[in-house]
XYZ file of C-alpha atoms in Angstrom:
544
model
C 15.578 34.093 -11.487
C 12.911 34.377 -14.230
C 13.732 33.256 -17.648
C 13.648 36.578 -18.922
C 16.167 37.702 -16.692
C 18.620 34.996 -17.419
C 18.057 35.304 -20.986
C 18.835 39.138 -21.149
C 22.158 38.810 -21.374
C 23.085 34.887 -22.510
C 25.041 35.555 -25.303
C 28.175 33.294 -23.670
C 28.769 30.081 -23.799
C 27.921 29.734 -20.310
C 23.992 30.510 -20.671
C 24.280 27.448 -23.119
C 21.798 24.297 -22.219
C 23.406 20.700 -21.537
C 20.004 19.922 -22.255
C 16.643 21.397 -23.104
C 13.201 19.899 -22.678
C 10.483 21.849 -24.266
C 7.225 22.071 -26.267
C 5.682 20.131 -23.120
C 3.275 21.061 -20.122
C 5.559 22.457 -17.619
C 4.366 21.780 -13.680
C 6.662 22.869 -11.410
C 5.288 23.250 -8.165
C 6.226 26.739 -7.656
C 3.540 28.565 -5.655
C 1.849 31.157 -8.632
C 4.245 29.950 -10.882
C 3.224 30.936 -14.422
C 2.497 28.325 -17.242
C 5.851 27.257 -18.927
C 6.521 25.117 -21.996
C 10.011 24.174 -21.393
C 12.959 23.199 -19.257
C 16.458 24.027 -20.065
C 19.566 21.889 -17.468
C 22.829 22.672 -17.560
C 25.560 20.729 -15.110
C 23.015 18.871 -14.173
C 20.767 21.663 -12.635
C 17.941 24.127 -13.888
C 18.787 26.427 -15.655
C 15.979 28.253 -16.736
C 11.991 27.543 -16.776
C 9.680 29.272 -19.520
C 8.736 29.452 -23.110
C 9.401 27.233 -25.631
C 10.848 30.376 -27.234
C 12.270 31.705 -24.915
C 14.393 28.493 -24.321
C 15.339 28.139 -27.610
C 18.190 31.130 -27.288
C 19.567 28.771 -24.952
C 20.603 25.738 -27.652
C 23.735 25.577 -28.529
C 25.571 23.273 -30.901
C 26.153 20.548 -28.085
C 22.645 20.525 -26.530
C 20.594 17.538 -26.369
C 17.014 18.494 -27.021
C 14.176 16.664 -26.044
C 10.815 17.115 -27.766
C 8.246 16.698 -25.056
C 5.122 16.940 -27.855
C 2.851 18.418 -25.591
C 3.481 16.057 -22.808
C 3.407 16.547 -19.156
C 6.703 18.120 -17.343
C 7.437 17.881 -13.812
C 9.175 17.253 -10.613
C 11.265 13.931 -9.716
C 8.674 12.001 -7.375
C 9.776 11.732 -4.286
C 8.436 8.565 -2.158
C 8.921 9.375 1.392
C 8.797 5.952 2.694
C 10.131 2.893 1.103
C 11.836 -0.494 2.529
C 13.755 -0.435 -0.599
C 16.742 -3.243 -0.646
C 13.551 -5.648 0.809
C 12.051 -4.407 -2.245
C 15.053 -5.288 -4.509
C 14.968 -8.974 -3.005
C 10.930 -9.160 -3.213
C 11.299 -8.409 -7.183
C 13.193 -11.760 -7.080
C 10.669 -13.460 -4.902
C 7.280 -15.263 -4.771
C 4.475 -13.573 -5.329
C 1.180 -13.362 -3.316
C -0.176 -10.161 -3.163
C -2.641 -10.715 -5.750
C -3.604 -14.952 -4.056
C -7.097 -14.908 -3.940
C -7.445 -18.174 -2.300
C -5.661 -20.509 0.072
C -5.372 -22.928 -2.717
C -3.616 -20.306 -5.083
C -1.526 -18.904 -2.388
C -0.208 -22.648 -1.424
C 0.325 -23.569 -5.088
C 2.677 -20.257 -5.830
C 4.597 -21.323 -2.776
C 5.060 -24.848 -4.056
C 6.139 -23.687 -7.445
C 8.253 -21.514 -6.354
C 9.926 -23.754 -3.952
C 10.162 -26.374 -7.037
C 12.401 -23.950 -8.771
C 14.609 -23.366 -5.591
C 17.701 -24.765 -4.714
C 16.993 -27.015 -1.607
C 17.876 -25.269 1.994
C 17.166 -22.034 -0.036
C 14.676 -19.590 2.284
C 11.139 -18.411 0.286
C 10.674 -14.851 1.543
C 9.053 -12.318 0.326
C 5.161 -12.777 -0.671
C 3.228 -9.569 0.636
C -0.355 -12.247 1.181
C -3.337 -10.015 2.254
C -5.460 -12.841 3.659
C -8.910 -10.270 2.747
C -8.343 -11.181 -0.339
C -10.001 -14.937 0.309
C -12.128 -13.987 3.055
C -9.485 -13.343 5.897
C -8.748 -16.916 7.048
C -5.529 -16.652 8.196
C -3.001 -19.018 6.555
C -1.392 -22.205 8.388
C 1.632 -24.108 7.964
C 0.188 -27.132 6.881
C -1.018 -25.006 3.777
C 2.334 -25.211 2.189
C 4.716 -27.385 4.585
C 4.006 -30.559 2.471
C 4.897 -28.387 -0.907
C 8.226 -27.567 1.167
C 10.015 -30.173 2.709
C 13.002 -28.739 1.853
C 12.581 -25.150 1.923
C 12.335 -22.713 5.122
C 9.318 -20.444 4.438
C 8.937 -17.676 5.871
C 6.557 -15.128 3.670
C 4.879 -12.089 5.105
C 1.493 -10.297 5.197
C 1.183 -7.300 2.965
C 1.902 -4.451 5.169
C 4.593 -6.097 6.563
C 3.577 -6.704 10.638
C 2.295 -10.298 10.112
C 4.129 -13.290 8.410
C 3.625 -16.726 8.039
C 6.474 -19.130 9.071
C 6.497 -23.191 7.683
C 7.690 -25.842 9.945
C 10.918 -25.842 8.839
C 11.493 -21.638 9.394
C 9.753 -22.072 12.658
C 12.424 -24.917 13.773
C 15.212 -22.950 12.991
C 14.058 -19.702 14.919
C 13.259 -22.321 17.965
C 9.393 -21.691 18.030
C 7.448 -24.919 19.065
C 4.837 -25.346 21.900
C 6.758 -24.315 24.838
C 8.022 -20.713 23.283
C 6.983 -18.441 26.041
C 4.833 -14.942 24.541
C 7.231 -12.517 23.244
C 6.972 -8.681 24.358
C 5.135 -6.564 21.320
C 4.263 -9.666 19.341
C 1.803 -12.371 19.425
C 3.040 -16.473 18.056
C -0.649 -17.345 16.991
C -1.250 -20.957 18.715
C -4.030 -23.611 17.531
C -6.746 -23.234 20.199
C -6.516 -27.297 20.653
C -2.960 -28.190 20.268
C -1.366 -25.182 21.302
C 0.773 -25.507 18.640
C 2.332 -22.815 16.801
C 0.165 -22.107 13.287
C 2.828 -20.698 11.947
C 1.555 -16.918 11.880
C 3.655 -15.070 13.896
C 2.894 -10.841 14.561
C 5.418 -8.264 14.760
C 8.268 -8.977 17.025
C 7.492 -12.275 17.451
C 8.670 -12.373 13.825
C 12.101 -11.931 15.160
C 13.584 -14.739 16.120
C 12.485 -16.970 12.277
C 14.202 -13.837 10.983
C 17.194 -13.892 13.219
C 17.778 -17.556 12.112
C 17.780 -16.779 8.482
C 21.412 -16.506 6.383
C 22.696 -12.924 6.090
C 22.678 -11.589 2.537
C 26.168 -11.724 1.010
C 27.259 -8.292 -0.025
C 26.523 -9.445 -3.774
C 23.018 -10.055 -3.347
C 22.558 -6.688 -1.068
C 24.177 -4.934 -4.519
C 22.464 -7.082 -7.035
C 19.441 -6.302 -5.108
C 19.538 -2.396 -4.535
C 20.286 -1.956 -8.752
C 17.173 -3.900 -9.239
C 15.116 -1.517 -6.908
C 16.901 1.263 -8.318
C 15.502 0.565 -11.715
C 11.880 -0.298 -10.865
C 11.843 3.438 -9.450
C 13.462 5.047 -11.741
C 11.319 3.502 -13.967
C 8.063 4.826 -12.110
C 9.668 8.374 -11.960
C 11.126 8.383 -8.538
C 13.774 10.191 -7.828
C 14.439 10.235 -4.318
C 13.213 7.727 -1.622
C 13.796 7.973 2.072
C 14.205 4.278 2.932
C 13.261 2.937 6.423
C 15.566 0.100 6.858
C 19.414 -0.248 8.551
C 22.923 -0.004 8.950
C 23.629 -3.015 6.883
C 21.281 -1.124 3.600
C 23.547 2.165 4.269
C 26.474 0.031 4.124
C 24.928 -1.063 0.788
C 24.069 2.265 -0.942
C 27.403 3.753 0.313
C 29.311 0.820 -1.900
C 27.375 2.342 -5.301
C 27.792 5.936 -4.327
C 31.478 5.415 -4.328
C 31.182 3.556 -7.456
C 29.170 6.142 -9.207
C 26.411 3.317 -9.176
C 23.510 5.462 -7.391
C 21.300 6.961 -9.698
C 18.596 7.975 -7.373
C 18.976 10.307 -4.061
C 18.180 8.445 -0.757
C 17.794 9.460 2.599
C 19.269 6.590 4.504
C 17.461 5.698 7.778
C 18.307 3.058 10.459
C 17.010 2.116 13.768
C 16.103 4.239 16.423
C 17.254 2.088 18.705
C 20.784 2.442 17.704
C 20.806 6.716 17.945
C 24.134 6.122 20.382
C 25.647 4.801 17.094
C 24.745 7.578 14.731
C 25.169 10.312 16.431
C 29.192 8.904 16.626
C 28.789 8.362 13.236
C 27.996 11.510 11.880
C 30.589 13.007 14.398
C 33.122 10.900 12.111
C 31.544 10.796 8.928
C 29.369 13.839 8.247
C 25.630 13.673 7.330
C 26.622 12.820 3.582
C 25.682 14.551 0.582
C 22.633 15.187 -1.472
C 23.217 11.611 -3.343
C 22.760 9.751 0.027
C 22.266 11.237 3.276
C 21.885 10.116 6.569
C 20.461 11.675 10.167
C 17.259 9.710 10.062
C 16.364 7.696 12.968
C 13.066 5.372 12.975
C 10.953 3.083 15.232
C 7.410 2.122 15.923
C 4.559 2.822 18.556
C 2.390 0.048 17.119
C 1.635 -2.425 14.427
C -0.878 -2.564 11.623
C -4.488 -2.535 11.055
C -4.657 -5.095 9.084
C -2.899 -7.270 11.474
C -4.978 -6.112 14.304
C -2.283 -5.048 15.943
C -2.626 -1.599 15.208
C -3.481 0.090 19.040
C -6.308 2.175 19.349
C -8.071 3.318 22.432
C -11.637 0.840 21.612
C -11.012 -2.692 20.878
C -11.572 -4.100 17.442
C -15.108 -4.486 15.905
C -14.094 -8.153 14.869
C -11.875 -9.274 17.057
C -12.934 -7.385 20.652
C -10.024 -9.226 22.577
C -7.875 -7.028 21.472
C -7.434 -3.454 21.054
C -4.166 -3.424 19.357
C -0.532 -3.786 21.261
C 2.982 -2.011 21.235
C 5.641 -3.382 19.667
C 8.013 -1.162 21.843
C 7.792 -0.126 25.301
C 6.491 3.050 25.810
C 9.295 4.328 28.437
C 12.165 2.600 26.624
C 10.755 4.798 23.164
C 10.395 7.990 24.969
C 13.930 7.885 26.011
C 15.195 7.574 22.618
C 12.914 10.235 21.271
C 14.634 12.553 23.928
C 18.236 11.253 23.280
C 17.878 11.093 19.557
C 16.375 15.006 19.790
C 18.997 15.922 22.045
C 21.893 15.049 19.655
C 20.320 16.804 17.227
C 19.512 13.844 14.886
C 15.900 13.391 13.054
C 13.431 11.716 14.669
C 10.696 9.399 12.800
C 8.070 7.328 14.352
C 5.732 4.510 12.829
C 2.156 5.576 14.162
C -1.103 3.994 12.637
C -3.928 3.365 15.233
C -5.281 6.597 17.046
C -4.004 5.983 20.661
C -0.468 5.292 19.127
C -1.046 8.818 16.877
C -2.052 10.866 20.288
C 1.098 8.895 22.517
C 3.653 9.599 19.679
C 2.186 13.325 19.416
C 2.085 13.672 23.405
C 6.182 12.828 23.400
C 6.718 14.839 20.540
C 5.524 17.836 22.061
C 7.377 17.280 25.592
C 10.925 16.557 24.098
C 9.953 20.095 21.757
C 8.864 22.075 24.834
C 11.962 20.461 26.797
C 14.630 21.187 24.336
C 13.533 24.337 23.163
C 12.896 25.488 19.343
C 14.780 23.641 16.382
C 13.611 22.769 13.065
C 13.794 19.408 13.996
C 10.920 18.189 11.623
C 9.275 15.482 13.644
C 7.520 12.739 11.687
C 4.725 10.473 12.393
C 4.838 7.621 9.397
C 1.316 6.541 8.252
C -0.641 8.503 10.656
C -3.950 6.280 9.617
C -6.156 6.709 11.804
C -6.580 9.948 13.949
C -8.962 11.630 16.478
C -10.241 15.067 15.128
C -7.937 16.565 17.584
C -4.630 15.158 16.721
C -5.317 16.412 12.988
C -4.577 20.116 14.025
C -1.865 18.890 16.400
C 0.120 17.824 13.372
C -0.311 21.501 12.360
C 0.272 23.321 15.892
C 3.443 21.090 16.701
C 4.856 20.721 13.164
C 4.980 17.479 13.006
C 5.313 15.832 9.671
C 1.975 13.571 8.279
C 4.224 10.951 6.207
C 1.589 9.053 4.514
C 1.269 6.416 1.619
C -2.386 6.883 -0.159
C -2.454 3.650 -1.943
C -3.078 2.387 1.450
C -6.279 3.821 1.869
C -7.772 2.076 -1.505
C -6.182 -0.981 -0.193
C -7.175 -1.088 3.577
C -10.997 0.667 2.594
C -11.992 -2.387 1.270
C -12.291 -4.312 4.743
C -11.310 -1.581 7.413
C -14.919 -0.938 8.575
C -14.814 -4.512 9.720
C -11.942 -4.096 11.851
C -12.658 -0.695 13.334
C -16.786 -0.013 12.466
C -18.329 3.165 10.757
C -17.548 5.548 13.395
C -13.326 5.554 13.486
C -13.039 5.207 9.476
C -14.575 8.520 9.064
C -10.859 9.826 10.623
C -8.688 7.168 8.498
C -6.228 8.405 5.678
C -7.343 11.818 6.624
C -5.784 13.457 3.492
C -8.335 16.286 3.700
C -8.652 17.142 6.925
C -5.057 17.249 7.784
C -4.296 19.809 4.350
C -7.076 21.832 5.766
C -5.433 22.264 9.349
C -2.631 23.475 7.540
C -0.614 19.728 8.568
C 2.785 19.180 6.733
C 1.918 16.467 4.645
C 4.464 14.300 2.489
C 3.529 11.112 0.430
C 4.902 7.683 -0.023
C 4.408 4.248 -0.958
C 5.692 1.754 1.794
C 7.041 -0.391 -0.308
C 7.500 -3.562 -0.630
C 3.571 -3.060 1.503
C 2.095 -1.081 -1.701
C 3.156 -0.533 -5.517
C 6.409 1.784 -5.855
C 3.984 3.887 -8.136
C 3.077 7.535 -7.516
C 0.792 7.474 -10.532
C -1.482 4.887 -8.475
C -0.882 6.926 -5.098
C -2.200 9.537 -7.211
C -5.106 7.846 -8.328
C -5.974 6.855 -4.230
C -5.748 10.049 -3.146
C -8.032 11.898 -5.644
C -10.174 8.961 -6.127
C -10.252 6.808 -2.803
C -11.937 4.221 -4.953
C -10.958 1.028 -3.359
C -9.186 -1.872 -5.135
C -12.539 -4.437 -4.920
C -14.165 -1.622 -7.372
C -16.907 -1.328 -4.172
C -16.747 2.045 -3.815
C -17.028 4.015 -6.928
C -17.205 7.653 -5.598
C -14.911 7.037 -3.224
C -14.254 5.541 0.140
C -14.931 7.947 2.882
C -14.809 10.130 -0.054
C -14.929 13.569 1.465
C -11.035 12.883 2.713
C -10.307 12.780 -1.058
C -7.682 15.587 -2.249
C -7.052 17.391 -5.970
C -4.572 16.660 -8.353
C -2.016 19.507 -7.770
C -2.721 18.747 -3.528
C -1.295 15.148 -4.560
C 1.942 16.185 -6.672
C 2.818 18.463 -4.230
C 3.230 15.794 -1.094
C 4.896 13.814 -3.947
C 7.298 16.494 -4.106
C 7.598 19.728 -2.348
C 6.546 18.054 0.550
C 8.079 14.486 0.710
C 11.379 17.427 -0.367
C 10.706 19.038 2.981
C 10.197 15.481 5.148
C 13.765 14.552 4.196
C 15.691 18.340 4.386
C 15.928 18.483 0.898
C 13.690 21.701 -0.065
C 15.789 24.032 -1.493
C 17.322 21.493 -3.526
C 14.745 19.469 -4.748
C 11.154 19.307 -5.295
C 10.103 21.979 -7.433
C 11.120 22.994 -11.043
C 13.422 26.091 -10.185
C 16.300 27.823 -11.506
C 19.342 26.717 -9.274
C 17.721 23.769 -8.393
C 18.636 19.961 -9.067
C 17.277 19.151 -12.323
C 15.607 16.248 -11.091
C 11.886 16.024 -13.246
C 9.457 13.223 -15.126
C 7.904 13.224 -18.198
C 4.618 11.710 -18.020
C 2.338 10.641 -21.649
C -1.010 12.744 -20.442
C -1.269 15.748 -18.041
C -2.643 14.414 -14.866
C -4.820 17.825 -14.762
C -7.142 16.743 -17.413
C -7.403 13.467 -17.188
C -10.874 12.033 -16.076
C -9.855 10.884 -12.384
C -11.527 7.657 -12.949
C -8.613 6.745 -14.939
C -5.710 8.410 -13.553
C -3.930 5.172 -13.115
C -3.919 4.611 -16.548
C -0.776 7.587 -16.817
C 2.418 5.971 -17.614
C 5.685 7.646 -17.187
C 7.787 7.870 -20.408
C 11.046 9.724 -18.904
C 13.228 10.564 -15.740
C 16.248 12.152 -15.399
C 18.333 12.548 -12.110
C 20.856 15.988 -11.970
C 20.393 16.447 -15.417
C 20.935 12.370 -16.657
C 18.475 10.630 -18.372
C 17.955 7.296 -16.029
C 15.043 6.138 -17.748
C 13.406 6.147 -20.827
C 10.199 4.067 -21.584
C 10.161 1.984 -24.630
């Protein structure tokens, strides 16, 4: 319904505004949608969109107005893939990602354990060993600095961590460990010895031996996440986690404590379990909901474990691994599918991207049509041909562009000039008509939109070496960005229709940002701070 039309005949108290923001620039990711000024929300949904004056009929004498002064209007941000209670605990924890050198990363460690209770585990960290020359770190960096501390702190992207004598004691890793299926215990070539970097699921037995978070903590923690993305205009993350974090955000729904939306996701793995749990207990609602079901084909590039069909350019041992058997995921693709539950797959190097799209479209052609809304998360690095496979199977790009301005500045070592022409395809995967929704990863990259935003018009990576852009003809436009932010990450998660665009009917879920992303120089889009978000018509943040 047009303003116009709701405003012919608003003379009741019913047409009356909860609130109204106007006199701003009003995005709101309708398709043709005209220009607007202003936003009016009442029980916590939209209203109407139009005209500052046209609005104004709708203020009555308990509306809350909120001046917008020529400020930028739009959709809640929606970050389609998050690890968000890990995120909660990493605000808490050390801090690496920005260690330039072995020394600084090994001091911060030491610090930090200073200020630690002894027996207490140091976690966290997100290290990107690139950023000192990619040596990879040891345990006798910090094991001297810990002697009473378990340390176990992980690479950036999350596929890579680094384990201290102590952590690798208690998850019974020494000399004799025998190789672990889909992971890799990095050994000194003389000893033998453990280093103390352990890949992927060899990182599961130092994290099996460390002390389950008391319910407290898994609260304390999720409030703390909840306000860093509130405060960076998110409104709705689909987090890519477990049983134990929907547990968690199911104890501050009931409390009235959740004042984002999440789309709760656990382990494919365990699709027996939720398909008899949403026989019992629904799918939710559209606080928190639940259906998801997620796994991986492969690791990371960055941890060279990423698995492509040509070995690595700098390490030519190795052309990636699995970190789940091929026949073993296949089967749960097919189960999951079968009970009718949502089916999302970590992909990143191209032989992973072509396997996961290959079982995609046999479980599709096998069970017939269903908007089932397959999704590949990260989808890094493609061959030209899976890019309009994403669009002929509708399958769902899920992608997180800070990575690319993070990964550019050192992925042509790993993979050469030829394969990065096809990485964080953002423009070649639009133009084959590919569903395409956008994330962050965190606790891997910044919960920020505003910086995704910058990567994916810009590409310009974070060493300030590539100033037009890295593989720059992949870069997108501004309104291409906000709309995987939105519309699209709304879509990923079976929220369209609810959320995502600035609509009458809709959840009034929207941002106020200080300068319109549409004419600001792109250099400098970073630099755009949000000053507002509101959730269903609440005000959940306001900056200072």
């Amino acid at each position: 319904m047009t303003a116009a039309a709701l405003l012919t005949g608003c003379g009741s108290a019913d047409a009356t505004a909860d609130t109204l923001v106007t006199g701003g620039v009003v995005w709101t990711g309708q398709d043709g949608a005209a220009p607007a000024e202003a936003v009016a929300v009442k029980g916590g949904r939209v209203l109407a969109v139009g005209s500052a004056e046209e609005l104004e009929r709708l203020v009555g004498p308990g509306t809350a107005v909120i001046d917008a002064a020529g400020r930028f209007v739009m959709p809640g941000f929606i970050d389609s893939h998050v690890h968000f209670l890990s995120g909660g605990f990493n605000l808490a924890s050390v801090q690496l990602r920005d260690a330039d050198t072995p020394e600084e990363f090994a001091r911060r460690i030491g610090e930090f354990a200073r200020n630690s209770q002894p027996g207490t585990w140091i976690t966290g960290g997100d290290w990107d060993h690139e950023a000192w020359g990619g040596e990879l770190p040891r345990r006798e960096w910090v094991d001297a600095l810990t002697p009473d501390n378990p340390v176990f702190v992980s690479r950036l992207d999350g596929h890579m961590a680094l384990a201290n004598s102590l952590a690798l004691e208690a998850g019974g890793i020494d000399r004799s460990t025998a190789p672990i299926d889909g992971g890799e215990i990095e050994r000194d070539p003389t000893t033998g010895e453990p280093t103390g970097i352990l890949r992927d699921e060899a990182m599961g037995p130092v994290a099996a031996a460390m002390p389950e978070r008391s319910t407290e903590e898994l609260d304390v923690a999720l409030q703390a996440a909840v306000g860093h993305a509130l405060s960076r205009g998110v409104t709705q993350v689909h987090d890519m986690a477990g049983w134990t974090d929907l547990a968690t955000y199911r104890r501050a729904h009931e409390r009235g404590a959740l004042s984002l939306r999440v789309y709760s996701v656990v382990p494919l793995s365990t699709w027996e379990r939720l398909r008899d749990y949403v026989e019992v207990e629904g799918r939710g609602d559209d606080r928190l909901w639940w259906g998801g079901l997620k796994a991986f084909v492969d690791g990371s590039l960055g941890s060279t474990t990423a698995w492509f069909y040509e070995p690595y350019a700098d390490e030519p041992a190795t052309a990636g691994l699995l970190t789940t058997d091929t026949t073993e995921l296949a089967a749960w693709i097919e189960a999951a599918d079968r009970a009718a539950l949502h089916v999302i797959v970590h992909a990143i190097g191209d032989q992973a991207n072509d396997w996961l799209l290959d079982a995609y479209e046999r479980v599709a052609r096998a069970h017939g049509d269903r908007d089932r809304r397959f999704r590949v998360e990260h989808a890094q690095h493609l061959t030209r041909d899976a890019m309009h496979r994403f669009s002929e199977q509708g399958v769902i790009a899920s992608m997180q562009p800070y990575h690319a301005i993070d990964d550019g500045r050192w992925a042509e070592k790993r993979i050469g000039p030829d394969r990065i022409r096809t990485t964080y395809a953002f423009r070649s995967l639009l133009d084959a008509d590919a569903p395409l929704a956008f994330g962050s990863d965190w606790t891997v990259a910044p919960i920020d939109p505003v910086l995704g935003l910058h990567a994916a018009v810009t590409r310009r990576t974070l060493d300030g070496a590539n100033p037009l852009g890295w593989v720059p003809e992949e870069r997108i436009g501004v309104e291409e960005t906000l709309r995987a932010y939105t519309r699209g990450a709304a879509y990923a998660g079976f929220m369209e229709g609810k959320t995502g665009v600035l609509q009458t009917g809709l959840y009034a879920d929207l941002v106020i940002l200080d300068q319109n992303p549409f004419e600001v120089d792109p250099v400098v889009l970073d630099s755009v701070q949000v000053d507002l978000t509101m959730v269903e018509g609440e005000i959940v943040y306001r900056r200072k």
